[in-house]
Coordinates of C-alpha atoms in Angstrom, one line a residue:
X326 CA 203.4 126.3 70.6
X327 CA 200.3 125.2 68.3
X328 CA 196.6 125.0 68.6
X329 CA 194.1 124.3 65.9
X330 CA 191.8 127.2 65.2
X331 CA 189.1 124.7 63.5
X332 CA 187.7 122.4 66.3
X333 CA 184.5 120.6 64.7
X334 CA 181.2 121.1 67.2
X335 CA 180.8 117.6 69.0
X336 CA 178.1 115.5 67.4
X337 CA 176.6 112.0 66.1
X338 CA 178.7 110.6 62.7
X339 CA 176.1 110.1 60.1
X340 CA 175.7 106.2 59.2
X341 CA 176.1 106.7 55.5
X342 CA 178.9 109.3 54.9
X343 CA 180.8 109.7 58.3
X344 CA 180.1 113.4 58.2
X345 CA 179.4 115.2 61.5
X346 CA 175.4 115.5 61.6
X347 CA 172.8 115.0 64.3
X348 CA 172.9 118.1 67.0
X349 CA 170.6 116.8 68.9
X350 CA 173.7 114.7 70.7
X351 CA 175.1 116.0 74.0
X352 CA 178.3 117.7 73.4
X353 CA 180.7 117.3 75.7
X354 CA 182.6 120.5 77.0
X355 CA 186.1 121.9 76.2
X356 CA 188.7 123.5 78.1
X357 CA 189.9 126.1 75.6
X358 CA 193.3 126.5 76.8
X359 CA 193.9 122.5 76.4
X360 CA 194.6 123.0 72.8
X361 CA 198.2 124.6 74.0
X362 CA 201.0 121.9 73.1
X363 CA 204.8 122.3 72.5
X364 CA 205.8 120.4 69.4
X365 CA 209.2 119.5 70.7
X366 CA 207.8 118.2 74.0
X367 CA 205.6 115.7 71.4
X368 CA 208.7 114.6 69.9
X369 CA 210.3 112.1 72.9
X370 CA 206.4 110.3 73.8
X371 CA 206.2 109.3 69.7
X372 CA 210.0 108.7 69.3
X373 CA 210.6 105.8 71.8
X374 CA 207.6 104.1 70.9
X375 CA 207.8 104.8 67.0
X376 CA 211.2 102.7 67.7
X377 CA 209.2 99.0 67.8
X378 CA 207.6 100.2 64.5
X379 CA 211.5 101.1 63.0
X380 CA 212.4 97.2 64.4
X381 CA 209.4 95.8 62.8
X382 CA 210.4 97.4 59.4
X383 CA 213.9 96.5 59.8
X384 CA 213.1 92.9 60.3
X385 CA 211.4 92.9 57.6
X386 CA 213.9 94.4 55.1
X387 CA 217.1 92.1 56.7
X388 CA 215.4 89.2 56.9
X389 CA 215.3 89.3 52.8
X390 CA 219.4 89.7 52.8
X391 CA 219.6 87.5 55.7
X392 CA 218.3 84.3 54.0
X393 CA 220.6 84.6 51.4
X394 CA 223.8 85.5 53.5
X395 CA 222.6 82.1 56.0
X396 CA 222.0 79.5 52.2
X397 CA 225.8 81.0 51.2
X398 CA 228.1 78.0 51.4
X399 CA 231.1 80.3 50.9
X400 CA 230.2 83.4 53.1
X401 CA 227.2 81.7 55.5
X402 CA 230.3 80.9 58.2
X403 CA 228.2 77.5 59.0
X404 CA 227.9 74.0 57.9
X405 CA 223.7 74.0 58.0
X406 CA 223.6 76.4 55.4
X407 CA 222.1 73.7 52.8
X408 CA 218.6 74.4 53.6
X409 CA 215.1 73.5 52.1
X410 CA 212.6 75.8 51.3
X411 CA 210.7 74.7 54.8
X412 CA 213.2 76.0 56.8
X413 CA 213.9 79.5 55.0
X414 CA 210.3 79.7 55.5
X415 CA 210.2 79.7 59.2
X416 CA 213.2 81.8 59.6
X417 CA 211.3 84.0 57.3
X418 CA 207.5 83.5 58.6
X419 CA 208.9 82.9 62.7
X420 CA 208.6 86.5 63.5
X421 CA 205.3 86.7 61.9
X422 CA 204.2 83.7 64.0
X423 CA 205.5 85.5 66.9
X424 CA 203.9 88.6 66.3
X425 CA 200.8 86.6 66.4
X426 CA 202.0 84.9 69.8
X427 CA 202.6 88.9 70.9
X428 CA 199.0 89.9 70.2
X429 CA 197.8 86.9 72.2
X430 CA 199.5 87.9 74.8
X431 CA 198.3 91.7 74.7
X432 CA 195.1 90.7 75.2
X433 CA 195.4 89.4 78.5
X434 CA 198.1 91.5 80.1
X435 CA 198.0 95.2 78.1
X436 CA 195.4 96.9 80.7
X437 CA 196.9 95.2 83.6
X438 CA 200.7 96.4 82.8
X439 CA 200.1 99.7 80.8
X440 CA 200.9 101.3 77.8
X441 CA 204.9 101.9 78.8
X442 CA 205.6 98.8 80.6
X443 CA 203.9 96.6 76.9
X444 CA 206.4 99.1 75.4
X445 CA 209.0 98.0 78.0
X446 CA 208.3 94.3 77.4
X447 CA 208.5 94.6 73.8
X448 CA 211.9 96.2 73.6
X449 CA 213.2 93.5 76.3
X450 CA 211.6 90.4 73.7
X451 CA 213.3 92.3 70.9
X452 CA 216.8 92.2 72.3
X453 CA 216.4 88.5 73.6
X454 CA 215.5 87.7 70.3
X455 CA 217.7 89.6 68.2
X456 CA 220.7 88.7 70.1
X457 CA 219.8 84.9 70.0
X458 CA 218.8 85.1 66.6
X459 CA 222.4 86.7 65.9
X460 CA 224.1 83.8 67.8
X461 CA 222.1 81.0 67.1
X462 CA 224.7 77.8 66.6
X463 CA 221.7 76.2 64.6
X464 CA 218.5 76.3 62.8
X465 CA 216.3 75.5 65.8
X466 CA 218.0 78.1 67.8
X467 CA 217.5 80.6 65.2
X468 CA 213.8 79.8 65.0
X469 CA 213.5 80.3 68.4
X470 CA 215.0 83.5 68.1
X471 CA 213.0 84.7 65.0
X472 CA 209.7 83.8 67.5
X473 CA 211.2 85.8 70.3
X474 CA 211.6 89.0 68.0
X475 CA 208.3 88.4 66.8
X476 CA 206.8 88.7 70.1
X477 CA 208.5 92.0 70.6
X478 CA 206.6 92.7 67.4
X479 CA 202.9 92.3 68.4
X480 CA 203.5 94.0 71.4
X481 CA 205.0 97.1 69.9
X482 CA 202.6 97.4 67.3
X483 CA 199.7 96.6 69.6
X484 CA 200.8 99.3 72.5
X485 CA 202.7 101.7 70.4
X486 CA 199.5 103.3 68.9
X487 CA 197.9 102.9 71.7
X488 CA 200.3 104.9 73.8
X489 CA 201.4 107.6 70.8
X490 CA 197.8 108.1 70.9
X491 CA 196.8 108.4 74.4
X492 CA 199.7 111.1 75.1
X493 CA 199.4 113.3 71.5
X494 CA 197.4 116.1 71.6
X495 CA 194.4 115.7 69.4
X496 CA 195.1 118.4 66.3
X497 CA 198.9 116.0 65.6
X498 CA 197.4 113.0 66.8
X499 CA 196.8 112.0 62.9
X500 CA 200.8 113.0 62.1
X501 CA 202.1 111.2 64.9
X502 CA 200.5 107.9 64.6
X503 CA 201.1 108.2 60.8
X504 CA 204.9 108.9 61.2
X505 CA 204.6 105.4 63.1
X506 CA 203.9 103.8 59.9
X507 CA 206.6 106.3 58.2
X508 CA 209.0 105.0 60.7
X509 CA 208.4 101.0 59.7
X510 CA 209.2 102.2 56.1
X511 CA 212.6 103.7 57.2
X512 CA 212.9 100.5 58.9
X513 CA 212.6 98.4 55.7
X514 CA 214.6 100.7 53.7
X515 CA 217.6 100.6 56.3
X516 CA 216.8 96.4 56.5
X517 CA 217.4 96.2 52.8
X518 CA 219.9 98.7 52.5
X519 CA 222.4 97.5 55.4
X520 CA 221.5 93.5 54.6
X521 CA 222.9 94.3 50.8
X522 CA 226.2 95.6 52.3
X523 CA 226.5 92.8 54.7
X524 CA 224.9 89.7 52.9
X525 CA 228.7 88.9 51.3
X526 CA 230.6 89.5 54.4
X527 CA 231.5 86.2 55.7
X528 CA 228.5 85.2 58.7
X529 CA 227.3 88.4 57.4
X530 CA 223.3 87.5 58.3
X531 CA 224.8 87.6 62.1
X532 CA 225.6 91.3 62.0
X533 CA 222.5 92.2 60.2
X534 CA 220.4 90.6 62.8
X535 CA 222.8 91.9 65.3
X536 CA 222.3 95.5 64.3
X537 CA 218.8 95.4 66.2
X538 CA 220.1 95.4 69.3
X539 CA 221.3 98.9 69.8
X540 CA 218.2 100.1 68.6
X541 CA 215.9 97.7 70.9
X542 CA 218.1 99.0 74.1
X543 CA 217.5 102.7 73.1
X544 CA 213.7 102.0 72.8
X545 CA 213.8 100.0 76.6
X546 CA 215.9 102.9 78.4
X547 CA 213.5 105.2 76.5
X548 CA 210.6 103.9 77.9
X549 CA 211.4 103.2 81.3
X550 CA 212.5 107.7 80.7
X551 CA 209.1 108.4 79.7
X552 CA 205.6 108.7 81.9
X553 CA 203.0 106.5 81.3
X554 CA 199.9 107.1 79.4
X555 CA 197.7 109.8 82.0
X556 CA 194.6 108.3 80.6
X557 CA 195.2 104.8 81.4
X558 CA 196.4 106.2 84.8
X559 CA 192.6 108.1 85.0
X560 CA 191.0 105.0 83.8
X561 CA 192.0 102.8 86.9
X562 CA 191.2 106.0 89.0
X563 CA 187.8 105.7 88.0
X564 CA 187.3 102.1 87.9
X565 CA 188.7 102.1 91.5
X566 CA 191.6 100.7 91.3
X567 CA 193.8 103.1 93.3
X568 CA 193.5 106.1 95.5
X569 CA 191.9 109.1 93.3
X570 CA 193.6 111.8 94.1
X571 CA 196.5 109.9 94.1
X572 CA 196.3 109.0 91.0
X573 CA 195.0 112.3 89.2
X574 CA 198.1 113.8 91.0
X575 CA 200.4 111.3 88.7
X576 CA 198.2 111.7 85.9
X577 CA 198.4 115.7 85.8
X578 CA 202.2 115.1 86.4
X579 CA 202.6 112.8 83.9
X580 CA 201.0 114.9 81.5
X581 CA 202.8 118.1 82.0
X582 CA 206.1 115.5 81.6
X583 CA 204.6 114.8 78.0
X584 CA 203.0 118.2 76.8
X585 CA 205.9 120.4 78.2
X586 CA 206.4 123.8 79.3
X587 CA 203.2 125.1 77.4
X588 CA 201.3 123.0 79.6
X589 CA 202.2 123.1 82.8
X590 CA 199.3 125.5 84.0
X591 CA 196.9 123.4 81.7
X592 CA 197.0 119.7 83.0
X593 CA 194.9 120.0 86.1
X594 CA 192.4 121.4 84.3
X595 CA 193.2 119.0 81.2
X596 CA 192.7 115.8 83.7
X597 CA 189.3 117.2 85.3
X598 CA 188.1 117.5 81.3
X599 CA 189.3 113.9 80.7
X600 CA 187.5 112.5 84.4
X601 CA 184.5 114.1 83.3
X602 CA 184.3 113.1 79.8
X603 CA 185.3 109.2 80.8
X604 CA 182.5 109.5 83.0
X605 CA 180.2 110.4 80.2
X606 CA 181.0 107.9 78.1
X607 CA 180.7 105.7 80.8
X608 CA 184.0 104.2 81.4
X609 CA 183.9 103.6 85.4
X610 CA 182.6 99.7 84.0
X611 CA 185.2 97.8 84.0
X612 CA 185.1 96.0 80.5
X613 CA 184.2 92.5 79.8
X614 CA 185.2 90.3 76.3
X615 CA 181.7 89.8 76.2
X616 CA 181.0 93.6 75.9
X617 CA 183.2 93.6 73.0
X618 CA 180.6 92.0 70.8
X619 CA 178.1 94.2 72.1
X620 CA 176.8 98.1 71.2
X621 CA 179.4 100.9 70.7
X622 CA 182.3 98.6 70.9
X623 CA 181.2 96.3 68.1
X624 CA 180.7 99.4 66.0
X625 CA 184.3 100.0 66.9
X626 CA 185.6 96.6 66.6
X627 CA 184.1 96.2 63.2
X628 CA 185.6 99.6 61.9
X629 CA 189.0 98.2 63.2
X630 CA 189.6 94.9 61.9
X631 CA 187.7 95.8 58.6
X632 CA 190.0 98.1 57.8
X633 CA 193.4 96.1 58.9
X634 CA 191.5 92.8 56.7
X635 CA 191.1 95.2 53.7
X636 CA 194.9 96.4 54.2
X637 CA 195.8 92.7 53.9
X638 CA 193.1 91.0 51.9
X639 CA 194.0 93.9 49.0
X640 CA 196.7 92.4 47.7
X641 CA 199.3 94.0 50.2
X642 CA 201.5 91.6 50.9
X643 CA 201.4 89.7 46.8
X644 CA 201.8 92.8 44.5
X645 CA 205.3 93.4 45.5
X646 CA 206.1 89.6 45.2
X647 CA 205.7 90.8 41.5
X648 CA 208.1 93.7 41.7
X649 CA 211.1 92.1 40.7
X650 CA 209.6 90.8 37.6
X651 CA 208.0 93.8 36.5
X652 CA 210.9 96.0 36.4
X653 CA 212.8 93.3 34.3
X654 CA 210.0 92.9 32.2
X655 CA 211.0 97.5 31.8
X656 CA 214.0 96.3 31.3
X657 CA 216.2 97.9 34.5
X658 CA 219.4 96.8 34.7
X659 CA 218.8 96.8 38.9
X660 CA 215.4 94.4 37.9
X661 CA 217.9 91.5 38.2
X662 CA 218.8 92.1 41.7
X663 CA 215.5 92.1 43.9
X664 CA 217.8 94.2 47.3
X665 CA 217.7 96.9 44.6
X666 CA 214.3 96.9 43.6
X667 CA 212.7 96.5 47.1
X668 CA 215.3 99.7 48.3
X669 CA 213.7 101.6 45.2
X670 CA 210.2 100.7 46.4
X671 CA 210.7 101.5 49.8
X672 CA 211.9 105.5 48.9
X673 CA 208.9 106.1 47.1
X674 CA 206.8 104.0 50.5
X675 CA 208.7 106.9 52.1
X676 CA 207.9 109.4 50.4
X677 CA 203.9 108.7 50.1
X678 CA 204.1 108.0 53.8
X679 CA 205.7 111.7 54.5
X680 CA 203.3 113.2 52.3
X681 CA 200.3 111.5 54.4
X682 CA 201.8 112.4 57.4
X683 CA 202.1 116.5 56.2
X684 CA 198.0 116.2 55.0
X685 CA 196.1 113.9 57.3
X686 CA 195.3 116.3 60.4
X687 CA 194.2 118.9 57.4
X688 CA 192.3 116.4 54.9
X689 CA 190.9 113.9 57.5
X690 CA 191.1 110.2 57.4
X691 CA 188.2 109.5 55.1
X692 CA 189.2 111.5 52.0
X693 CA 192.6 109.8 52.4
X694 CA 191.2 106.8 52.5
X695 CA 188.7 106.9 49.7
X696 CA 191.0 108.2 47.4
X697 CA 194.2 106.0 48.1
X698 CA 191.8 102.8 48.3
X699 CA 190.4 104.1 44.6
X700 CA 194.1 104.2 43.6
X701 CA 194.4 100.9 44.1
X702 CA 191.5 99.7 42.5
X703 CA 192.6 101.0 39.0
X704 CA 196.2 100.1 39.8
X705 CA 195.0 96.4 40.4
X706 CA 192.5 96.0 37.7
X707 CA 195.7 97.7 35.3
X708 CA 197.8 95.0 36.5
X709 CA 195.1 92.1 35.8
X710 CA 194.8 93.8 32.5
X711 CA 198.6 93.4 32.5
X712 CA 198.9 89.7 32.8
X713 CA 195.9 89.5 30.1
X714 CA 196.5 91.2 27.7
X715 CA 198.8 93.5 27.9
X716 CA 201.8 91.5 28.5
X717 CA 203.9 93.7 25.6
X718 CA 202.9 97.4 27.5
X719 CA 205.3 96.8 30.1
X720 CA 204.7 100.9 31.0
X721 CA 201.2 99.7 32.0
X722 CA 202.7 97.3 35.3
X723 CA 205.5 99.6 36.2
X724 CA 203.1 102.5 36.6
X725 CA 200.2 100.2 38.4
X726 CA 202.7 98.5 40.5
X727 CA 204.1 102.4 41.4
X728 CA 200.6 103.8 41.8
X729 CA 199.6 100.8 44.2
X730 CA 202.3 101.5 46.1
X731 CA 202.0 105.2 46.4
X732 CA 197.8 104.9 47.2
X733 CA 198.2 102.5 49.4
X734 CA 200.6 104.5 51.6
X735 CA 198.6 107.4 51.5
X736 CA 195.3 105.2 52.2
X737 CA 195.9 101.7 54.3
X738 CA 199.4 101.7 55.1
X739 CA 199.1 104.7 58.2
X740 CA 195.0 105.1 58.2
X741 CA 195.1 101.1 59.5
X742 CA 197.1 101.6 62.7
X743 CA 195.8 105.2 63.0
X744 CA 191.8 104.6 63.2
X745 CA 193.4 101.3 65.7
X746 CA 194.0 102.9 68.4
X747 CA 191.7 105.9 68.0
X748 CA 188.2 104.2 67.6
X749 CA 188.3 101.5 71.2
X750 CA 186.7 102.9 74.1
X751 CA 189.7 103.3 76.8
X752 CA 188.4 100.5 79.0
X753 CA 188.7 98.2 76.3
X754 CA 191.2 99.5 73.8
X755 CA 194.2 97.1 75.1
X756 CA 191.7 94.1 74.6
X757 CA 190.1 95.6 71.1
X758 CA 193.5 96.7 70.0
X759 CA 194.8 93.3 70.2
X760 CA 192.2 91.1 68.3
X761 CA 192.9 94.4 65.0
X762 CA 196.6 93.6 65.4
X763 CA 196.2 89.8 65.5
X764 CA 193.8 90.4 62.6
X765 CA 196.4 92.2 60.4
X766 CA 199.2 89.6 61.1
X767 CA 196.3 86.5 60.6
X768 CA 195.6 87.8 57.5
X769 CA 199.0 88.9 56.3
X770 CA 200.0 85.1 57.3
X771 CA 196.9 84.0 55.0
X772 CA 197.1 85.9 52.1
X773 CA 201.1 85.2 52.1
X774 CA 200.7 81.6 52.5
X775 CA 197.7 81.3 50.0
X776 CA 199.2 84.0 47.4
X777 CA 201.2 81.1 45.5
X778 CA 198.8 78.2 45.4
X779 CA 196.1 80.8 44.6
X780 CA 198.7 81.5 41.5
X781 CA 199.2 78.3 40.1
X782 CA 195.1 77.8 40.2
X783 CA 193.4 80.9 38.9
X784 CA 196.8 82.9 36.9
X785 CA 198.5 85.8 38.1
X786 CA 195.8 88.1 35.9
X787 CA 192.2 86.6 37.5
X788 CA 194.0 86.8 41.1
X789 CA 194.8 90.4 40.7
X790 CA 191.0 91.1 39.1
X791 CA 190.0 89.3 42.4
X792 CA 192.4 91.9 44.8
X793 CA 190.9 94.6 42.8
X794 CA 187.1 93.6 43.1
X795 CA 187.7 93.1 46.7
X796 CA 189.1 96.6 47.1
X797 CA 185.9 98.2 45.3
X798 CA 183.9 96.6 48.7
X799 CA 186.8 98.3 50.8
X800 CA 185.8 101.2 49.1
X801 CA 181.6 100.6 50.4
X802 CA 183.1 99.6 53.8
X803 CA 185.0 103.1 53.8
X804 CA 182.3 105.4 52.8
X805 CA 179.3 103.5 55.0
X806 CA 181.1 102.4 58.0
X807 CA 184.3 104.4 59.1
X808 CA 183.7 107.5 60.5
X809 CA 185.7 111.2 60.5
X810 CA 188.1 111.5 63.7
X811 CA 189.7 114.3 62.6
X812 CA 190.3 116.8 65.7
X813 CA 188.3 115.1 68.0
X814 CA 189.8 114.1 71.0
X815 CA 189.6 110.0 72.1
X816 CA 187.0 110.9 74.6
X817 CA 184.7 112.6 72.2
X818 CA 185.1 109.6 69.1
X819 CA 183.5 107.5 71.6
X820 CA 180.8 109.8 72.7
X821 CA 179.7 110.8 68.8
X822 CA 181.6 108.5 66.5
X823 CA 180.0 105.1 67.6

């Protein structure tokens, strides 16, 4: 059992800093035993959905053995293995795409189905996928498959926050959301790891798209185990859309399913706390898109695609294009063979990822992210420095490239899906949820596609100055717009946050 003996007093955020300030806001009221949880009873409601975060990394390691295992013409095991850079780029890009497709399709279905049946759906679209990708008698097939997964993608990445937040208790929330992003790490270490033993084995790309499949049917049966989220259960209670005291029966059951033993005298007077403090905040409505782009919400949809356009407009997705070439420039004997630089690269994600985990429900979200973001300002500006004039210091890339790597998985990497799915009001966090994630894989699509024409016209060094100027905005953006959530529960962000 936990409980966190430093709950901040409920007030407004202050525009400039994000620091708690104006007491002249109502506070809204606190059932004291509420902050009982059992930490093992947390485990199962994050594990299952953390699972579509550990497929998404996973995708993205294998997909890097993959290509070369499908081009082989010795161990590739079929005869359209002589392909043009087109079509390695849409088995590379196709989940992408689909992930895109996923998040489209979130927005109109998430509050109608749920946070567990999205999760549901996702791990169904990643076994369809995977298992087509894995058979696929051609290119076309594969494709098709490769969009399939990627559906699975947006979905899981759209819901799983969603629901990991919803059921956490406020003082792990933080961890738990965090350990998401750890898990998507793992994922891309074990893509690259088991891809490099498989990418010789003759039709070896089948078995490493293959090995998604156990994973995606533990995830389903998981899921279809677990309860759904209570407050998405009280938010069509309120809105009318069932009996009430039906439905605050299943949501106090499905609660003490998720908190545990420690709980079980607790959750009715848990779900009254939550009925009264959606009420406050007004969630009865029913929302609109238009009310999206209107008041609190735009506050909150501005604070969540700003930060997932920074994540990706940083240079996220381009400085580790350079990896390979940096370490040979060190002179590594592994620089030669990219597998081995990418599985290098994704211990130390790990590791800066586990140490944000440990510290973000003590530090807050906003120290985090100042101070990671200002990592990667220096670590940027040192690698346009780099290309400039520095070419000869290789020391100078190799400890940019490791201190971009390490700020921006203490900063972007978990604080982007974290502040996602805490910052929506309920009645509109499937809607708002979905237009962040499609934002982060837009721009991840953009800045990938753009990255090598933007090369070849302005030189690796003036591209890298231009990452690092725009991270010094992120930095403004940070400290004027993004507020502290730290400890607060989802009901009480919206009330004093936006």
């Amino acid at each position: 059992m936990a409980s966190d003996p430093e709950q901040p007093a409920l007030t407004s955020i202050g525009k400039s800093s994000g620091e708690i300030g104006n007491e002249n806001e109502p506070l809204l009221s606190r059932v004291q035993h509420s902050d009982n949880y059992s930490v093992v009873a947390a485990i199962l409601p994050f594990l299952f959905p953390a699972l579509g975060g550990l497929l998404y990394g996973y995708d993205i390691g294998a997909t890097s053995c993959a290509t070369i295992s499908v081009q082989s013409a010795t161990s590739s095991g079929v005869s359209w293995y002589d392909l043009s850079s087109v079509d390695v780029g849409l088995i590379t890009s196709g989940s992408l795409y689909g992930a895109l497709l996923g998040s489209l399709l979130a927005f109109n279905v998430a509050d109608f189905l749920g946070r567990r049946k999205e999760l549901i759906l996702s791990a169904l679209f990643y076994l369809i996928g995977a298992i087509i990708t894995a058979v696929s008698p051609n290119l076309p097939v594969m494709v098709v498959g490769r969009v399939i997964f990627g559906i699975g993608i947006g979905l899981a990445m759209h819901a799983a926050p969603m629901y990991i937040a919803e059921t956490a208790p406020c003082q792990i929330r933080g961890q738990l959301i965090s350990l998401k992003e750890f898990f998507i790490v793992l994922g891309m270490v074990a893509g690259y790891g088991i891809g490099s033993l498989l990418v010789d084995v003759l039709a070896g790309w089948r078995y490493i798209y293959s090995a998604s499949v156990p994973l995606a049917i533990v995830m389903g049966i998981g899921m279809c185990w677990l309860s759904e989220s209570p407050r998405w259960i009280l938010l069509r209670a309120i809105q009318g859309k069932g009996n009430m005291q039906d439905l605050k029966e299943n949501a106090i059951l499905c609660l003490r399913r998720l908190r545990g033993p420690a709980f079980q005298d607790c959750a009715p007077a848990e779900v009254d706390e939550m009925l009264a403090e959606l009420s406050f905040v007004g969630e009865e409505k029913e929302g609109s898109i238009r009310e999206l782009f209107r008041g609190k919400c735009l506050k909150a949809l501005v604070i969540g695609t700003g930060l997932v356009l920074f994540q990706q407009i940083t240079g996220q997705p381009s400085v580790l294009y350079y990896a390979a070439s940096i370490f040979q420039s060190a002179g590594f004997s592994a620089a030669s063979d990219a597998t081995r630089v990418s599985i290098l690269l994704g211990v130390l994600k790990l590791i800066m990822t586990g140490v944000a985990v440990l510290v973000i429900d003590r530090l807050g979200r906003r120290p985090l992210l100042l101070g990671g973001v200002s990592g990667i300002v220096i670590s940027l500006f040192l690698l346009g420095s780099y290309y400039l004039f520095l070419d000869n210091v290789w020391i100078v890339a190799v400890v940019a490239l490791l201190l971009y790597v390490g700020s921006y998985q203490l900063s972007f990497g978990p604080i982007g899906w974290l502040m996602i799915s805490e910052i929506f009001p309920l009645r509109l966090r499937g809607r708002g949820l979905s237009i962040a994630v499609l934002v982060n894989f837009g721009a991840n699509a953009l800045v990938t596609f753009a990255f090598s024409p933007l090369k070849d016209l302005l030189g690796a060094a003036i591209l890298f100055y231009a990452f690092g100027v725009i991270a010094v905005i992120s930095l403004g953006f940070i400290f004027f717009v993004v507020p502290e959530t730290k400890g607060l529960t989802l009901e009480e962000i919206e009330a004093t946050c936006l």
